Amino acid sequence: MRRSRRLAAALALSLAGTGAGIGLGLVPQAAAITPPVAFTADPLSTWQPNGVVWALAEAGGTVFVGGTFSAVRPPEGDGGAEQSAVNFAALDAATGVPTSCHLSFTVGGGTATVRALTLSPDKQTLYAGGYFGAVNGTPVSSLAAIDVATCTVKTAFRPAFAATVRALAVTNDTVYAGGDFLTVAGQPRERFAAVDAADGALRPFRADADEPGRAVEVTPDGHDVVLGGDFFTVNGTNSHALAVVDSTSGALTKSYPGFIETNSVVKDIATDATGFYTGNEGTGGGVFDGRIALNLSDFNQRWRDTCLGATQAVLPYQNVLYSASHAHDCSSVGEYPDGQRHHLLAQPTTSVGKLGWAPDTNDGIGEGIGPRVMAVGSKGGVQYLWVGGEFTTVNGSAQQSLTRFASTGDTGAPTVPVATAASFRPGEVQVRWRTSLDLDDSALTYRIYRGGSGTPIATVTADSLFFKRPQASWTDTTVAAGQSYTYRVTASDAAGNTSALSATASVTVPTSADAYPNQVRADGAQLFWRYDDASLPNVADSSGSGNQNGVHLNAPALRQTPAAVSGASTAIGFNGTDNRVYGDLRQSIGGSYTIETWFKTNTTRGGKLFGFGNNQVRGSSQYDKHIYMTNDGRLVYGVYTGATRTIATGTAYNDDKWHHVVATQGPGGMVLYVDGAQKGTLGVTTHENYAGYWHAGGDSLAAWPDRPTSEFWAGRLDETAVYPSVLSAAQVQNHYALATAPADSVVQVQAAEDTYANAGAPDGNYGTSSSLAVRGTSLYTSYLRFNLPAAPAGTVLKSASLSVKTSTMGGAGTADTVSVVPVTGTWTEAGTTYNNRPATGAPALGSFAGIPDGSAVHTTGLNTAALAGALGTSYGLALTSPGADALWLWSSEAAANEGTPQLTLTFGAP
């Protein structure tokens, strides 16, 4: 089990271009692997055992592998035959290929295994422990010494261990062992012992434990030995799972009664110059499954990471603690809740906060634990982190029991951002995206491209971790009312690995403030889910703070219409069975807040519309500050104060109509509003205090009054908002009224026909060409025809704009002004030539004051009155230019994204 805490929670935004960024806190420019992480998360090609790897050690560029297996085979997909490898292999640290060192660890009865490998300080001798009776036929007894240079057994080293050796530590003259044994060389030594490093003679060291030993580590000064395992006593003194003893006598230096839970054990211990670290595993409820850091100076605790997930190995390296486990719950240290297992993590040696390094394995074969051991090897100036265990995949690809990661060669690109864009008032577009995932880079650079341009309009740097991917956003303040814009976003790490472009996000800037969303933002919403997203899995946050995005779970229905408020917004649909939305940002809720949403349903099974809970993808174990519906359609607003405290409506609202519900709590107590009217109050000013996530469409409801049949809600939601303050009754009533306020509607019309006339080819027709051309000398004139819609009832045309896209050919732009003029003569795409080109009128409807090179969309406003008079007709426009610098554009026949000439018409109240 396990939990995690992130080192840097802040978003950081650095801007290039015009606009504004929204985020939390600045971070430095990312390095090629975000420091202090030392290794990429990209697994390297490595030969693979056919069983479980229990032990690793490295010397002189060779990595020694011990475990329970019979062969090693080439990496998945590579050719070549497997090689015999009986519980041991030696591999080149830089290539992962077997060396010439071959040793077989065997036993006459039972299953032989190698459980521990360690090198002498001079790295000339490899010590191997486990359960075996011979190495390459030479008799040994569960502990052997191997000459590294010759890959042969040192026959002078002949200790006799009567049972499995699970852990080893070595000094210049002594080998310390822990395991299952009760005697060594016929002498009592219960679970821990020390032997001479040269000949294996038993030392007087006595540290007898009542249960197996699993970890042994000598302090850097050689004075003490740290012991870990299953035991409850050492030398008769209560010290469960952990103890420090004198390295000569074995006498207790420090005991740890009650320090580690009785149903937990220590699986691994590692030491650096400042302290030692334990990896812990537990069974059952209330376990300790994480990691502990203790000071070398006094052996007292420095920090404790209470993530749940059976930690098997810890490895401090360059001030980072790497760990192997299957961490699935790090909520107790402020990180991710119980859910998916994560098998490899990194954190500073000074704290529990996780760093941006999270390659992953699966649980694998055997006990289903995953990775079990780690070691660092070096060759050719490159460091390699080796990981062994019982997994069968690494980062989702087949790779069994053994993998490695290098200090160079970061090749993994971040995930593709999911971008959206929204505009709530003239002069502003909010471009936003869920921060990308990169398994070895937490600080990423995002580039925003407008109008299909190859040059970014802005650059934003934002921080994210695999369990915390807040929304990042950038505000474009160079936009014009009534015009349409498109945006795409990429994510890059500092090594230059760049994601693909996001899907295109399109937006039209309103000619006046959009009343409802503008008021929600003005009233201070810190979460605002409008549910206008066109693709899974991200729910954009349209609030001013802009970082509390949501995540779709099990694919709710997107872009449902009609929506709750007027305008072009859409709603989201939930099936009442398994889909919902959960917040991506873990937070605590203060004493004052407001939750608000619109809903529409005819369900008779009830369910939770919106609320707060301590989990994301699984049902929460703590949950309140929620609005739910009973089977008969009544609404309930509740908090938990040690008991459930609720307000319920007397009226049912499952009539398949849109309704507005608002719940507030603050110093004045609780208030519930429906459709702008107060429906109940309660003098309760407190609620349960925990960190969690907002949920829409479902979460736990056990033990709540009138609990519905379903905890998941079937129906539609729209315009969900959370405020860090109490909305007044007047504000609530205003929001309800604004939902029906007239809003602009936007119609985009692509060219129905387009062509151009060319003076150099007087009889030539270009109606099927993918390009359009504009020039004065020699003349090119482009013609566009649009089938204009009539104005919707009760509205007038408020603005009109024309968008065109320059082609990718060199010099496609122009320094000349390009005018948009009406076409007064008749023409057809298929029949127009220079010789029969139609006449054009005046004055100009709009103009482009020069267009730079580079394929991009360009937009100009058009004379609204002129187009208003042509609504409902087929209308022709021409593009003309006075100079000799040609402009080249995509036509409607082009396959290029955003290439078709397009009119954007905005209609609104007179």
Short mmCIF file of N, CA, C and O in Angstrom, two decimals, residues 161-164 179-192 206 208-212:
data_model
loop_
_atom_site.label_atom_id
_atom_site.label_comp_id
_atom_site.label_asym_id
_atom_site.label_seq_id
_atom_site.Cartn_x
_atom_site.Cartn_y
_atom_site.Cartn_z
N PHE A 161 25.68 -21.64 6.80
CA PHE A 161 24.38 -21.13 7.25
C PHE A 161 23.34 -22.22 7.04
O PHE A 161 23.25 -22.81 5.96
N ALA A 162 22.52 -22.45 8.08
CA ALA A 162 21.60 -23.58 8.07
C ALA A 162 20.27 -23.28 7.40
O ALA A 162 19.43 -24.18 7.30
N ALA A 163 20.05 -22.04 6.96
CA ALA A 163 18.78 -21.68 6.29
C ALA A 163 19.04 -20.46 5.41
O ALA A 163 20.18 -19.99 5.28
N THR A 164 17.98 -19.95 4.81
CA THR A 164 18.09 -18.89 3.81
C THR A 164 18.73 -17.63 4.38
O THR A 164 18.33 -17.14 5.45
N GLY A 179 18.54 -13.33 7.93
CA GLY A 179 17.71 -14.28 7.21
C GLY A 179 16.87 -15.12 8.12
O GLY A 179 16.40 -14.66 9.17
N ASP A 180 16.69 -16.38 7.72
CA ASP A 180 15.81 -17.31 8.44
C ASP A 180 16.58 -18.24 9.38
O ASP A 180 15.97 -18.99 10.14
N PHE A 181 17.90 -18.25 9.33
CA PHE A 181 18.71 -19.23 10.03
C PHE A 181 18.65 -19.06 11.55
O PHE A 181 18.38 -17.97 12.08
N LEU A 182 18.89 -20.18 12.25
CA LEU A 182 18.98 -20.19 13.71
C LEU A 182 20.38 -20.56 14.19
O LEU A 182 20.74 -20.30 15.35
N THR A 183 21.17 -21.15 13.30
CA THR A 183 22.55 -21.51 13.63
C THR A 183 23.45 -21.16 12.45
O THR A 183 23.02 -21.17 11.29
N VAL A 184 24.73 -20.92 12.77
CA VAL A 184 25.78 -20.73 11.76
C VAL A 184 26.98 -21.53 12.23
O VAL A 184 27.43 -21.39 13.39
N ALA A 185 27.47 -22.38 11.37
CA ALA A 185 28.60 -23.27 11.72
C ALA A 185 28.30 -24.05 12.99
O ALA A 185 29.19 -24.29 13.82
N GLY A 186 27.04 -24.43 13.16
CA GLY A 186 26.63 -25.21 14.30
C GLY A 186 26.47 -24.42 15.58
O GLY A 186 26.12 -25.00 16.62
N GLN A 187 26.71 -23.12 15.56
CA GLN A 187 26.60 -22.28 16.74
C GLN A 187 25.31 -21.46 16.68
O GLN A 187 24.87 -21.05 15.61
N PRO A 188 24.68 -21.18 17.82
CA PRO A 188 23.44 -20.40 17.82
C PRO A 188 23.68 -18.98 17.27
O PRO A 188 24.53 -18.26 17.78
N ARG A 189 22.95 -18.65 16.26
CA ARG A 189 22.91 -17.30 15.71
C ARG A 189 21.52 -17.14 15.09
O ARG A 189 21.26 -17.66 14.01
N GLU A 190 20.66 -16.46 15.80
CA GLU A 190 19.26 -16.42 15.40
C GLU A 190 18.97 -15.21 14.52
O GLU A 190 18.90 -14.08 14.98
N ARG A 191 18.84 -15.46 13.23
CA ARG A 191 18.41 -14.53 12.20
C ARG A 191 19.44 -13.47 11.81
O ARG A 191 19.35 -12.91 10.73
N PHE A 192 20.43 -13.19 12.65
CA PHE A 192 21.50 -12.27 12.27
C PHE A 192 22.83 -12.85 12.74
O PHE A 192 22.91 -13.47 13.80
N ARG A 206 26.51 -11.09 18.28
CA ARG A 206 25.22 -11.74 18.59
C ARG A 206 24.12 -10.69 18.60
O ARG A 206 24.12 -9.77 19.43
N ASP A 208 20.45 -11.67 18.27
CA ASP A 208 19.44 -12.69 18.05
C ASP A 208 18.04 -12.08 17.98
O ASP A 208 17.65 -11.28 18.84
N ALA A 209 17.30 -12.46 16.95
CA ALA A 209 15.94 -11.97 16.76
C ALA A 209 14.97 -13.13 16.74
O ALA A 209 15.33 -14.26 16.39
N ASP A 210 13.70 -12.84 17.09
CA ASP A 210 12.72 -13.91 17.20
C ASP A 210 12.01 -14.23 15.90
O ASP A 210 11.28 -15.22 15.82
N GLU A 211 12.17 -13.41 14.88
CA GLU A 211 11.56 -13.65 13.57
C GLU A 211 12.59 -13.29 12.50
O GLU A 211 13.61 -12.67 12.79
N PRO A 212 12.33 -13.65 11.22
CA PRO A 212 13.35 -13.50 10.19
C PRO A 212 13.90 -12.08 10.04
O PRO A 212 13.20 -11.09 10.23
#
